[in-house]
Short mmCIF file of C-alpha atoms in Angstrom, two decimals:
data_model
loop_
_atom_site.label_atom_id
_atom_site.label_comp_id
_atom_site.label_asym_id
_atom_site.label_seq_id
_atom_site.Cartn_x
_atom_site.Cartn_y
_atom_site.Cartn_z
CA MET A 82 -27.75 -33.88 -10.10
CA ASN A 83 -30.09 -36.87 -10.12
CA LEU A 84 -27.09 -39.14 -10.61
CA ILE A 85 -23.57 -39.16 -9.17
CA LEU A 86 -21.63 -39.77 -12.39
CA LEU A 87 -18.34 -41.53 -11.63
CA ALA A 88 -15.26 -41.53 -13.80
CA ALA A 89 -13.39 -44.86 -13.89
CA GLN A 90 -10.81 -43.47 -11.46
CA ASP A 91 -13.51 -42.56 -8.91
CA LEU A 92 -14.09 -46.30 -8.37
CA LEU A 93 -11.45 -47.45 -5.92
CA ASP A 94 -12.63 -51.04 -6.27
CA ASP A 95 -15.91 -52.85 -7.03
CA HIS A 96 -17.45 -51.70 -3.77
CA CYS A 97 -16.09 -48.25 -3.05
CA ALA A 98 -16.40 -44.97 -4.94
CA VAL A 99 -14.99 -41.60 -3.97
CA VAL A 100 -15.96 -38.09 -5.10
CA ARG A 101 -13.50 -35.25 -4.51
CA ASP A 102 -14.39 -32.32 -6.78
CA PRO A 103 -15.79 -29.23 -5.05
CA ARG A 104 -18.83 -28.89 -7.34
CA ARG A 105 -20.25 -32.29 -6.51
CA LEU A 106 -19.30 -32.12 -2.83
CA ARG A 107 -21.14 -28.80 -2.56
CA HIS A 108 -24.14 -30.19 -4.42
CA LEU A 109 -24.27 -33.21 -2.11
CA ARG A 110 -24.25 -30.96 0.95
CA GLU A 111 -26.41 -28.07 -0.23
CA VAL A 112 -28.93 -29.55 -2.64
CA HIS A 113 -29.15 -33.22 -1.62
CA ARG A 114 -28.49 -32.28 2.03
CA ALA A 115 -26.98 -35.75 2.10
CA ASN A 116 -26.12 -37.50 5.35
CA VAL A 117 -23.99 -40.54 5.98
CA GLY A 118 -26.23 -43.55 5.43
CA ASP A 119 -28.25 -42.00 2.56
CA GLU A 120 -28.72 -44.02 -0.62
CA LEU A 121 -28.08 -42.22 -3.90
CA THR A 122 -28.07 -43.14 -7.58
CA LEU A 123 -24.58 -43.75 -8.99
CA GLY A 124 -23.40 -44.48 -12.50
CA VAL A 125 -20.11 -44.98 -14.29
CA VAL A 126 -19.29 -42.90 -17.37
CA GLY A 127 -20.08 -45.09 -20.37
CA GLY A 128 -21.37 -47.88 -18.14
CA LYS A 129 -24.12 -49.03 -15.79
CA LEU A 130 -26.13 -47.38 -13.02
CA GLY A 131 -27.06 -48.50 -9.53
CA ARG A 132 -27.31 -47.37 -5.94
CA GLY A 133 -24.65 -46.44 -3.41
CA ARG A 134 -24.70 -45.69 0.32
CA LEU A 135 -22.86 -42.61 1.52
CA THR A 136 -20.35 -43.78 4.13
CA GLN A 137 -18.35 -40.58 4.61
CA LEU A 138 -18.83 -36.90 3.75
CA ASP A 139 -16.32 -34.26 4.78
CA ALA A 140 -14.75 -31.12 3.33
CA ASP A 141 -12.46 -33.02 0.94
CA GLU A 142 -14.33 -36.10 -0.14
CA ALA A 143 -17.46 -38.21 -0.19
CA ARG A 144 -17.23 -42.00 -0.07
CA PHE A 145 -19.88 -44.42 -1.25
CA GLU A 146 -20.34 -48.11 -0.65
CA VAL A 147 -21.47 -49.30 -4.05
CA ASP A 148 -24.21 -51.89 -4.00
CA ARG A 149 -24.47 -53.12 -7.54
CA LEU A 150 -24.13 -51.28 -10.82
CA ASP A 151 -26.43 -53.34 -13.00
CA GLN A 152 -28.94 -51.00 -14.66
CA SER A 153 -28.56 -49.84 -18.25
CA PRO A 154 -28.76 -46.14 -19.04
CA PRO A 155 -31.92 -44.93 -20.83
CA PRO A 156 -31.95 -45.50 -24.62
CA PRO A 157 -30.36 -42.77 -26.77
CA LEU A 158 -32.23 -40.81 -29.43
CA PRO A 159 -31.41 -42.08 -32.95
CA VAL A 160 -30.26 -38.66 -34.07
CA HIS A 161 -27.15 -36.84 -35.18
CA LEU A 162 -27.80 -33.18 -34.36
CA VAL A 163 -26.16 -30.57 -36.59
CA LEU A 164 -26.58 -27.23 -34.86
CA ALA A 165 -25.39 -23.86 -36.12
CA LEU A 166 -23.10 -22.65 -33.33
CA PRO A 167 -25.29 -20.64 -30.91
CA ARG A 168 -24.00 -17.71 -28.89
CA PRO A 169 -22.02 -18.90 -25.90
CA ARG A 170 -24.68 -18.81 -23.15
CA MET A 171 -27.26 -20.40 -25.42
CA LEU A 172 -24.67 -23.05 -26.41
CA ALA A 173 -24.13 -24.00 -22.77
CA ARG A 174 -27.84 -24.46 -22.10
CA SER A 175 -28.50 -26.17 -25.44
CA LEU A 176 -25.76 -28.74 -24.78
CA GLU A 177 -27.34 -29.53 -21.41
CA HIS A 178 -30.87 -29.78 -22.86
CA VAL A 179 -29.95 -32.04 -25.78
CA THR A 180 -27.72 -34.26 -23.63
CA ALA A 181 -30.54 -34.68 -21.12
CA LEU A 182 -32.90 -35.53 -23.99
CA GLY A 183 -30.56 -38.32 -25.16
CA VAL A 184 -28.70 -36.92 -28.19
CA LYS A 185 -25.36 -38.73 -28.66
CA GLN A 186 -23.90 -37.08 -31.76
CA ILE A 187 -23.61 -33.33 -32.01
CA THR A 188 -21.93 -31.28 -34.74
CA LEU A 189 -21.59 -27.54 -34.16
CA LEU A 190 -21.58 -25.86 -37.57
CA HIS A 191 -20.46 -22.50 -38.86
CA THR A 192 -22.98 -20.72 -41.06
CA ARG A 193 -23.20 -17.24 -42.49
CA ARG A 194 -25.22 -15.83 -39.59
CA VAL A 195 -23.02 -17.34 -36.87
CA GLU A 196 -20.85 -14.54 -35.49
CA LYS A 197 -17.23 -15.49 -36.05
CA SER A 198 -16.33 -14.42 -32.51
CA TYR A 199 -18.45 -17.28 -31.12
CA TRP A 200 -15.75 -19.70 -32.26
CA GLN A 201 -13.30 -18.01 -29.88
CA SER A 202 -15.57 -18.43 -26.86
CA PRO A 203 -14.14 -20.23 -23.81
CA GLU A 204 -17.42 -22.22 -23.82
CA LEU A 205 -16.00 -24.17 -26.77
CA ARG A 206 -12.98 -25.42 -24.86
CA PRO A 207 -13.17 -29.21 -24.53
CA GLU A 208 -13.29 -29.07 -20.72
CA LYS A 209 -16.20 -26.59 -20.77
CA ILE A 210 -18.13 -28.66 -23.31
CA HIS A 211 -17.46 -31.74 -21.19
CA GLN A 212 -18.85 -29.91 -18.15
CA HIS A 213 -22.16 -29.16 -19.87
CA LEU A 214 -22.48 -32.69 -21.19
CA VAL A 215 -21.92 -34.04 -17.67
CA LEU A 216 -24.61 -31.71 -16.28
CA GLY A 217 -27.04 -33.05 -18.90
CA LEU A 218 -26.20 -36.68 -18.05
CA GLU A 219 -26.51 -36.04 -14.30
CA GLN A 220 -29.91 -34.44 -14.89
CA ALA A 221 -31.30 -37.29 -17.01
CA ARG A 222 -29.59 -40.19 -15.18
CA ASP A 223 -27.65 -41.18 -18.25
CA THR A 224 -24.01 -42.32 -18.39
CA VAL A 225 -23.15 -42.15 -22.09
CA LEU A 226 -21.36 -38.95 -23.10
CA PRO A 227 -22.33 -37.44 -26.47
CA GLU A 228 -19.62 -36.88 -29.08
CA VAL A 229 -19.26 -33.24 -30.05
CA ASN A 230 -17.60 -32.24 -33.35
CA LEU A 231 -16.83 -28.76 -34.59
CA ALA A 232 -17.39 -27.93 -38.27
CA THR A 233 -15.91 -24.49 -38.62
CA ARG A 234 -16.55 -24.19 -42.37
CA PHE A 235 -19.96 -24.69 -43.98
CA LYS A 236 -19.01 -25.74 -47.49
CA PRO A 237 -16.49 -28.46 -46.63
CA PHE A 238 -18.96 -29.87 -44.11
CA VAL A 239 -21.79 -30.04 -46.63
CA GLU A 240 -19.63 -31.34 -49.48
CA ASP A 241 -17.27 -33.72 -47.71
CA ARG A 242 -18.91 -34.89 -44.50
CA LEU A 243 -22.66 -34.62 -44.96
CA PRO A 244 -23.00 -37.19 -47.79
CA GLY A 245 -21.44 -39.90 -45.62
CA LEU A 246 -23.59 -38.98 -42.63
CA LEU A 247 -26.73 -39.20 -44.79
CA GLU A 248 -25.91 -42.66 -46.14
CA HIS A 249 -27.79 -44.40 -43.36
CA ARG A 250 -29.81 -41.53 -41.93
CA ARG A 251 -32.89 -39.57 -42.90
CA GLY A 252 -31.83 -35.93 -43.25
CA LEU A 253 -34.15 -33.23 -41.90
CA LEU A 254 -33.56 -29.50 -42.22
CA ALA A 255 -35.62 -27.47 -39.74
CA HIS A 256 -36.17 -24.04 -41.22
CA PRO A 257 -39.09 -21.60 -41.10
CA GLY A 258 -41.13 -21.52 -44.31
CA MET A 259 -40.32 -25.06 -45.46
CA ARG A 260 -43.36 -26.82 -46.95
CA ASP A 261 -43.85 -29.77 -44.62
CA ALA A 262 -44.61 -29.78 -40.92
CA CYS A 263 -42.17 -31.53 -38.60
CA PRO A 264 -43.15 -35.25 -38.54
CA ARG A 265 -44.11 -36.90 -35.24
CA GLY A 266 -42.88 -40.03 -33.55
CA ILE A 267 -40.40 -41.28 -36.12
CA ASP A 268 -38.06 -44.01 -34.99
CA GLU A 269 -35.38 -44.20 -37.65
CA PRO A 270 -31.79 -42.94 -37.73
CA THR A 271 -32.02 -39.24 -38.43
CA LEU A 272 -29.74 -36.28 -39.04
CA LEU A 273 -31.40 -33.07 -37.89
CA VAL A 274 -30.00 -29.71 -39.04
CA ILE A 275 -30.95 -26.55 -37.13
CA GLY A 276 -29.90 -23.03 -38.10
CA PRO A 277 -28.69 -20.06 -36.05
CA GLU A 278 -30.75 -17.19 -34.60
CA GLY A 279 -31.72 -15.38 -37.78
CA GLY A 280 -31.78 -18.62 -39.77
CA PHE A 281 -29.81 -20.08 -42.64
CA ILE A 282 -29.29 -17.89 -45.69
CA PRO A 283 -31.03 -19.08 -48.92
CA TYR A 284 -27.72 -20.39 -50.34
CA GLU A 285 -27.24 -22.61 -47.29
CA VAL A 286 -30.82 -23.90 -47.45
CA GLU A 287 -30.30 -24.82 -51.13
CA ARG A 288 -27.05 -26.67 -50.43
CA LEU A 289 -28.59 -28.64 -47.54
CA LEU A 290 -31.66 -29.60 -49.59
CA GLU A 291 -29.45 -30.59 -52.53
CA ALA A 292 -27.40 -32.78 -50.22
CA GLY A 293 -30.56 -34.76 -49.47
CA CYS A 294 -32.07 -33.08 -46.42
CA HIS A 295 -35.83 -32.73 -46.34
CA GLY A 296 -37.13 -29.31 -45.24
CA ILE A 297 -39.50 -29.17 -42.28
CA HIS A 298 -41.02 -26.38 -40.16
CA LEU A 299 -42.50 -26.04 -36.67
CA GLY A 300 -45.32 -23.62 -37.57
CA GLY A 301 -45.52 -19.86 -37.82
CA ARG A 302 -43.90 -19.05 -34.49
CA ILE A 303 -40.23 -18.09 -34.45
CA LEU A 304 -38.57 -19.85 -31.51
CA ARG A 305 -35.26 -19.28 -29.77
CA VAL A 306 -32.72 -21.91 -30.71
CA GLU A 307 -32.83 -23.65 -27.34
CA THR A 308 -36.65 -23.83 -27.42
CA ALA A 309 -36.66 -25.01 -31.04
CA VAL A 310 -34.10 -27.76 -30.41
CA THR A 311 -36.11 -29.25 -27.54
CA ALA A 312 -39.42 -28.83 -29.40
CA LEU A 313 -38.06 -30.55 -32.53
CA LEU A 314 -36.46 -33.48 -30.68
CA SER A 315 -39.55 -34.03 -28.56
CA ARG A 316 -41.88 -34.01 -31.53
CA LEU A 317 -39.67 -36.19 -33.74
CA PHE A 318 -38.85 -39.01 -31.30
CA MET B 76 -37.25 -9.14 -30.90
CA ASN B 77 -38.79 -10.39 -34.15
CA LEU B 78 -41.72 -8.04 -33.59
CA ILE B 79 -42.04 -4.46 -32.30
CA LEU B 80 -44.96 -4.96 -29.93
CA LEU B 81 -46.89 -1.71 -29.52
CA ALA B 82 -49.14 -0.79 -26.62
CA ALA B 83 -52.28 1.14 -27.62
CA GLN B 84 -50.66 4.40 -26.46
CA ASP B 85 -47.63 3.81 -28.76
CA LEU B 86 -49.94 4.37 -31.75
CA LEU B 87 -50.24 8.13 -32.19
CA ASP B 88 -52.78 7.64 -34.99
CA ASP B 89 -53.53 5.02 -37.66
CA HIS B 90 -50.29 5.76 -39.48
CA CYS B 91 -47.72 6.64 -36.86
CA ALA B 92 -46.24 4.63 -33.99
CA VAL B 93 -43.59 5.72 -31.53
CA VAL B 94 -41.30 3.64 -29.28
CA ARG B 95 -39.60 5.36 -26.35
CA ASP B 96 -38.42 2.75 -23.84
CA PRO B 97 -34.65 2.26 -23.58
CA ARG B 98 -34.75 -1.54 -23.96
CA ARG B 99 -36.38 -1.46 -27.38
CA LEU B 100 -34.42 1.55 -28.58
CA ARG B 101 -31.19 -0.21 -27.67
CA HIS B 102 -32.36 -3.42 -29.36
CA LEU B 103 -33.26 -1.52 -32.53
CA ARG B 104 -29.82 0.06 -32.63
CA GLU B 105 -27.62 -2.80 -31.45
CA VAL B 106 -29.34 -5.98 -32.64
CA HIS B 107 -31.41 -4.86 -35.61
CA ARG B 108 -28.83 -2.19 -36.48
CA ALA B 109 -31.87 -0.40 -37.86
CA ASN B 110 -31.60 2.61 -40.13
CA VAL B 111 -34.19 5.15 -41.13
CA GLY B 112 -36.08 3.63 -44.08
CA ASP B 113 -35.91 0.03 -42.81
CA GLU B 114 -39.12 -2.02 -42.74
CA LEU B 115 -39.86 -3.94 -39.56
CA THR B 116 -42.68 -6.12 -38.26
CA LEU B 117 -45.05 -4.31 -35.91
CA GLY B 118 -48.01 -5.55 -33.91
CA VAL B 119 -50.46 -4.14 -31.40
CA VAL B 120 -50.94 -5.86 -28.03
CA GLY B 121 -54.07 -7.98 -28.35
CA GLY B 122 -54.47 -7.03 -32.01
CA LYS B 123 -53.10 -7.41 -35.53
CA LEU B 124 -49.63 -7.43 -37.08
CA GLY B 125 -48.18 -5.68 -40.09
CA ARG B 126 -45.15 -3.78 -41.35
CA GLY B 127 -43.84 -0.33 -40.52
CA ARG B 128 -41.12 1.87 -41.96
CA LEU B 129 -38.69 3.50 -39.54
CA THR B 130 -38.84 7.26 -40.16
CA GLN B 131 -36.81 8.51 -37.19
CA LEU B 132 -34.38 6.96 -34.69
CA ASP B 133 -32.60 9.03 -32.08
CA ALA B 134 -31.58 8.73 -28.43
CA ASP B 135 -35.12 9.24 -27.10
CA GLU B 136 -37.47 7.70 -29.60
CA ALA B 137 -38.09 5.70 -32.73
CA ARG B 138 -40.95 6.61 -35.07
CA PHE B 139 -42.59 4.29 -37.55
CA GLU B 140 -44.88 4.97 -40.46
CA VAL B 141 -47.36 2.14 -40.14
CA ASP B 142 -48.40 0.58 -43.41
CA ARG B 143 -51.31 -1.68 -42.54
CA LEU B 144 -51.91 -3.83 -39.50
CA ASP B 145 -54.00 -6.60 -41.04
CA GLN B 146 -52.40 -9.94 -40.18
CA SER B 147 -53.73 -12.15 -37.39
CA PRO B 148 -51.35 -13.45 -34.73
CA PRO B 149 -50.47 -17.18 -34.89
CA PRO B 150 -53.07 -19.51 -33.35
CA PRO B 151 -52.77 -20.16 -29.60
CA LEU B 152 -52.25 -23.61 -28.07
CA PRO B 153 -55.50 -25.01 -26.63
CA VAL B 154 -53.96 -25.46 -23.20
CA HIS B 155 -54.20 -24.15 -19.68
CA LEU B 156 -50.77 -24.77 -18.14
CA VAL B 157 -50.62 -25.41 -14.39
CA LEU B 158 -46.98 -25.22 -13.39
CA ALA B 159 -45.55 -25.71 -9.92
CA LEU B 160 -43.75 -22.43 -9.23
CA PRO B 161 -40.14 -22.90 -10.46
CA ARG B 162 -37.17 -21.16 -8.87
CA PRO B 163 -36.98 -17.55 -10.01
CA ARG B 164 -34.47 -17.81 -12.87
CA MET B 165 -36.17 -20.90 -14.24
CA LEU B 166 -39.53 -19.13 -13.93
CA ALA B 167 -38.33 -16.24 -16.05
CA ARG B 168 -37.10 -18.51 -18.82
CA SER B 169 -40.11 -20.83 -18.62
CA LEU B 170 -42.53 -17.91 -19.00
CA GLU B 171 -40.68 -16.82 -22.13
CA HIS B 172 -40.59 -20.34 -23.59
CA VAL B 173 -44.27 -21.10 -23.03
CA THR B 174 -45.40 -17.68 -24.23
CA ALA B 175 -43.36 -18.12 -27.41
CA LEU B 176 -44.91 -21.57 -27.86
CA GLY B 177 -48.43 -20.08 -27.70
CA VAL B 178 -49.73 -20.85 -24.19
CA LYS B 179 -52.42 -18.33 -23.15
CA GLN B 180 -53.42 -19.51 -19.67
CA ILE B 181 -50.84 -20.11 -16.99
CA THR B 182 -51.42 -20.93 -13.33
CA LEU B 183 -48.38 -20.97 -11.05
CA LEU B 184 -49.10 -23.44 -8.24
CA HIS B 185 -47.68 -24.00 -4.79
CA THR B 186 -46.81 -27.60 -4.01
CA ARG B 187 -44.94 -29.28 -1.17
CA ARG B 188 -41.58 -29.22 -2.94
CA VAL B 189 -41.82 -25.56 -4.01
CA GLU B 190 -39.62 -23.54 -1.68
CA LYS B 191 -41.78 -21.00 0.12
CA SER B 192 -39.22 -18.27 -0.49
CA TYR B 193 -39.90 -18.47 -4.25
CA TRP B 194 -43.24 -16.74 -3.63
CA GLN B 195 -41.36 -13.70 -2.35
CA SER B 196 -39.20 -13.41 -5.47
CA PRO B 197 -39.25 -10.08 -7.33
CA GLU B 198 -39.70 -12.18 -10.50
CA LEU B 199 -43.34 -12.65 -9.43
CA ARG B 200 -44.14 -8.93 -9.42
CA PRO B 201 -46.73 -8.22 -12.13
CA GLU B 202 -44.39 -5.90 -14.05
CA LYS B 203 -41.63 -8.55 -14.11
CA ILE B 204 -44.03 -11.26 -15.27
CA HIS B 205 -45.33 -8.89 -17.92
CA GLN B 206 -41.76 -8.30 -19.11
CA HIS B 207 -41.14 -12.01 -19.66
CA LEU B 208 -44.46 -12.47 -21.44
CA VAL B 209 -43.62 -9.57 -23.77
CA LEU B 210 -40.21 -11.11 -24.54
CA GLY B 211 -41.97 -14.36 -25.47
CA LEU B 212 -44.46 -12.56 -27.73
CA GLU B 213 -41.72 -10.51 -29.40
CA GLN B 214 -39.78 -13.72 -30.05
CA ALA B 215 -42.70 -15.61 -31.61
CA ARG B 216 -44.37 -12.67 -33.40
CA ASP B 217 -47.51 -12.98 -31.34
CA THR B 218 -49.60 -10.14 -29.88
CA VAL B 219 -51.88 -11.89 -27.39
CA LEU B 220 -50.64 -11.76 -23.80
CA PRO B 221 -51.14 -14.90 -21.69
CA GLU B 222 -53.08 -14.62 -18.42
CA VAL B 223 -51.02 -15.61 -15.41
CA ASN B 224 -52.70 -16.64 -12.13
CA LEU B 225 -51.05 -17.48 -8.85
CA ALA B 226 -52.38 -20.37 -6.78
CA THR B 227 -50.47 -20.09 -3.53
CA ARG B 228 -52.21 -23.02 -1.81
CA PHE B 229 -52.43 -26.50 -3.30
CA LYS B 230 -55.56 -27.85 -1.61
CA PRO B 231 -57.91 -24.93 -2.33
CA PHE B 232 -56.72 -24.92 -5.94
CA VAL B 233 -57.43 -28.63 -6.40
CA GLU B 234 -60.72 -28.59 -4.53
CA ASP B 235 -62.24 -25.28 -5.57
CA ARG B 236 -60.76 -24.26 -8.91
CA LEU B 237 -59.61 -27.41 -10.68
CA PRO B 238 -63.08 -29.03 -11.09
CA GLY B 239 -64.36 -25.99 -12.99
CA LEU B 240 -61.25 -25.85 -15.18
CA LEU B 241 -61.68 -29.55 -16.05
CA GLU B 242 -65.31 -29.20 -17.09
CA HIS B 243 -64.42 -28.51 -20.71
CA ARG B 244 -60.80 -29.64 -20.76
CA ARG B 245 -58.92 -32.91 -20.83
CA GLY B 246 -56.71 -32.96 -17.71
CA LEU B 247 -53.17 -34.33 -18.02
CA LEU B 248 -50.74 -34.75 -15.13
CA ALA B 249 -47.14 -35.05 -16.32
CA HIS B 250 -45.24 -37.02 -13.68
CA PRO B 251 -42.41 -39.58 -13.90
CA GLY B 252 -43.57 -43.13 -13.39
CA MET B 253 -47.16 -42.66 -14.59
CA ARG B 254 -48.37 -45.59 -16.72
CA ASP B 255 -49.09 -43.95 -20.07
CA ALA B 256 -46.71 -42.15 -22.40
CA CYS B 257 -47.47 -38.55 -23.28
CA PRO B 258 -49.90 -38.59 -26.24
CA ARG B 259 -48.93 -36.92 -29.53
CA GLY B 260 -50.68 -34.37 -31.68
CA ILE B 261 -53.90 -33.92 -29.72
CA ASP B 262 -56.04 -30.99 -30.66
CA GLU B 263 -58.56 -30.61 -27.88
CA PRO B 264 -58.79 -28.18 -24.95
CA THR B 265 -56.33 -29.46 -22.37
CA LEU B 266 -55.19 -28.65 -18.87
CA LEU B 267 -51.59 -29.74 -18.36
CA VAL B 268 -50.17 -30.01 -14.83
CA ILE B 269 -46.39 -30.06 -14.35
CA GLY B 270 -44.64 -30.51 -11.01
CA PRO B 271 -41.61 -28.81 -9.46
CA GLU B 272 -37.97 -29.93 -9.56
CA GLY B 273 -38.14 -33.00 -7.35
CA GLY B 274 -41.71 -33.75 -8.43
CA PHE B 275 -45.09 -33.85 -6.76
CA ILE B 276 -45.37 -35.79 -3.51
CA PRO B 277 -47.58 -38.93 -3.64
CA TYR B 278 -50.44 -37.13 -1.82
CA GLU B 279 -50.49 -34.44 -4.52
CA VAL B 280 -50.43 -36.99 -7.33
CA GLU B 281 -53.40 -38.79 -5.74
CA ARG B 282 -55.43 -35.58 -5.39
CA LEU B 283 -54.75 -34.56 -9.01
CA LEU B 284 -55.68 -38.00 -10.36
CA GLU B 285 -58.83 -38.05 -8.22
CA ALA B 286 -59.80 -34.64 -9.59
CA GLY B 287 -59.84 -36.18 -13.06
CA CYS B 288 -56.33 -35.66 -14.44
CA HIS B 289 -54.84 -38.51 -16.43
CA GLY B 290 -51.22 -39.37 -15.55
CA ILE B 291 -48.65 -39.31 -18.36
CA HIS B 292 -44.85 -39.58 -18.54
CA LEU B 293 -42.11 -38.53 -20.94
CA GLY B 294 -39.92 -41.63 -20.60
CA GLY B 295 -37.17 -42.62 -18.19
CA ARG B 296 -35.15 -39.43 -18.42
CA ILE B 297 -35.58 -36.81 -15.71
CA LEU B 298 -35.71 -33.38 -17.36
CA ARG B 299 -35.32 -29.90 -15.98
CA VAL B 300 -38.64 -28.11 -15.69
CA GLU B 301 -37.95 -25.74 -18.59
CA THR B 302 -36.94 -28.63 -20.85
CA ALA B 303 -39.92 -30.73 -19.77
CA VAL B 304 -42.44 -27.94 -20.36
CA THR B 305 -41.24 -27.35 -23.93
CA ALA B 306 -40.97 -31.09 -24.64
CA LEU B 307 -44.50 -31.77 -23.35
CA LEU B 308 -46.14 -28.88 -25.23
CA SER B 309 -44.34 -29.74 -28.45
CA ARG B 310 -45.31 -33.39 -28.27
CA LEU B 311 -48.92 -32.75 -27.26
CA PHE B 312 -49.86 -30.08 -29.82
#
């Protein structure tokens, strides 16, 4: 938690913020070992960042005197990430990684090799997803929550939604065995599609290429989804 | 487990391999759902890869008829990674990530902000480290185990060992706030130094720069160690 991320209702007025949830209070005490008088980085969800002085810390709440919230969050990555739904624990970590890296649009996609039971996981409940996004923002000192969409059927996504998404974005399909290596340091709006453990099936690869995605690979090594996602984003942008 | 990694003693002769440990037997049954007759990818620690046909699978062992082990493992990354010792769970995952990515030399370093208790963790026992390296190799279909060294004191490492390591390597110190951005797509022998959660202290940064490391950063976002390691390696190589 490199940032105390405040919801609008945590700001009592322009100069006073209050934190009451047990997770953050515990983190302030146990990790920051914060004392009254300490200065910490604060930010408002969707807004600016700045510094605040801890004026009170007890079992039920922490209060901050807010100095000035005038710094912009770090720039986002120009990418819409389409990720085959990973298994629940991997999903949790991947959401944190990609949020910390600056992804702002995430679509979780069903594909043939995604186990159907994953869609029933409690990790997909909006409040759980929100929790992981917040952890990613707190880590990276960012305030802008990503949007997460669920695409529970492959074909309707590729036929009905993908063409619109690709109108103003370069489409990249990361898949082992594609001809071209992942490009480096591109700076244009991109849609990046990443398959599940075990990969896309050939039918899915064909549909995604037909829809206008360009196939890329990361070399001969097979990586876990969470490693591959970070490696791809870091190399691309 | 995209590869059945065989120790020398698992090869009964040139044509027959046997696997007896419960972890791999369970993986074969539950994840691969392997049946007698299936072809799987095999490789020998430190050696070549090839295919093998499962000829027997019961509670105690799996036997493979080995076709030919004639493929080379994927090329290693030209990097010696010096990583401030992460907390135990992060260490386990980081070892798997970097092994899968192709790192072959790893030094785990003590720094001021590494909690001393981490050095007592069971995760640092040679057999536990070995386990995580094997998981990384199995993931990436590699056979060459990384070497892992422990440097439990910062000053002796920097004064006595670092100069020799930097004789034929470009030294890079990844640290927030350094002037230059992390370079992309370099291809030369490199030593990459990465700090702990919370970073190096200024004294440590000075010593590392003095020793000949060049300071680089990954942008304004603060990343978890495991995310940063993957992001740096993927951008550099």
